Amino acid sequence: MSDAIRPLIAGNWKMNGLKSSTGEFEAMLGGAGALSGKADLLVCPPATLVAAFAGMARDGMVAVGAQDCHPKPSGAHTGDLAAEMFRDLGATAIIVGHSERRADHGESDALVRQKAEAAWRAGLTAIVCIGETRQQRDSGKTLDICKTQLAGSLPDGATSTNLVVAYEPVWAIGTGLTPTTGDVEEVHRFIRGVLTDRFKEEGDRIRILYGGSVKPSNAAELMGVANVNGALVGGASLKAADFLAIAAGCP
Ligand code: PGA
């Protein structure tokens, strides 16, 4: 059943991109039409580019998202941005709980959950990221870590439209390393089980993305794994040709 889920290829530009990057996004828009039978496309540029990209993407062939938000809708939080602000710019999704935010900013599962709820409050899809470190994998704790992060980071009331889960082994992010397809399959099957236990039939339709060193050369193999419903792509999402080639690798 979950194999019938339409894949999502989401680009996470992280802290990369200037006004001049609109050309790359333009190229993505140009190539998206040919991939409409393959996958939904989403690009999450830095906050500074969300308005420009959302304005360019009016035909909806590529959705635009954000990379983080504050839990509150407004207030005295210098430098922070609310989910409502991204909604106002035309964003449709927000990545929350990325391992770089968990590491750089000490974000806890409880905070990630609040941010996911903030995305929902603003009518946006929350892309909640989880994943183990190398040390945790080596000590056999991968599934325990994922279980704890899912329990703490996912709010009640998740549906296939308001939630996407991204499994991103921390050691695979930006390193060129990827787990074996067998390891990806094991973790994604486990996540599916957690989602269906908690969210019943909705849990069977929630997209579970794989993230960590996805590139054109490994996309087809990874996207063919059971319960992998797309990818969260960092480095390779900065180039239109690579991003589009990854989407083309979807089954
Ligand atoms: P990467 O990043 O594709 O550059 O490994 C993935 C991510 O952090 O979302």
CSV table of C-alpha atoms in Angstrom, one decimal, residues 50-58 64 89:
chain,number,residue,atom,x,y,z
A,50,VAL,CA,11.6,32.0,-0.1
A,51,ALA,CA,9.7,35.0,-1.3
A,52,ALA,CA,11.5,35.2,-4.6
A,53,PHE,CA,11.3,31.5,-5.3
A,54,ALA,CA,7.6,31.3,-4.3
A,55,GLY,CA,6.9,34.2,-6.7
A,56,MET,CA,8.7,32.4,-9.5
A,57,ALA,CA,6.9,29.1,-8.8
A,58,ARG,CA,3.4,30.3,-9.2
A,64,VAL,CA,8.7,26.1,-2.0
A,89,LEU,CA,5.4,34.3,1.4
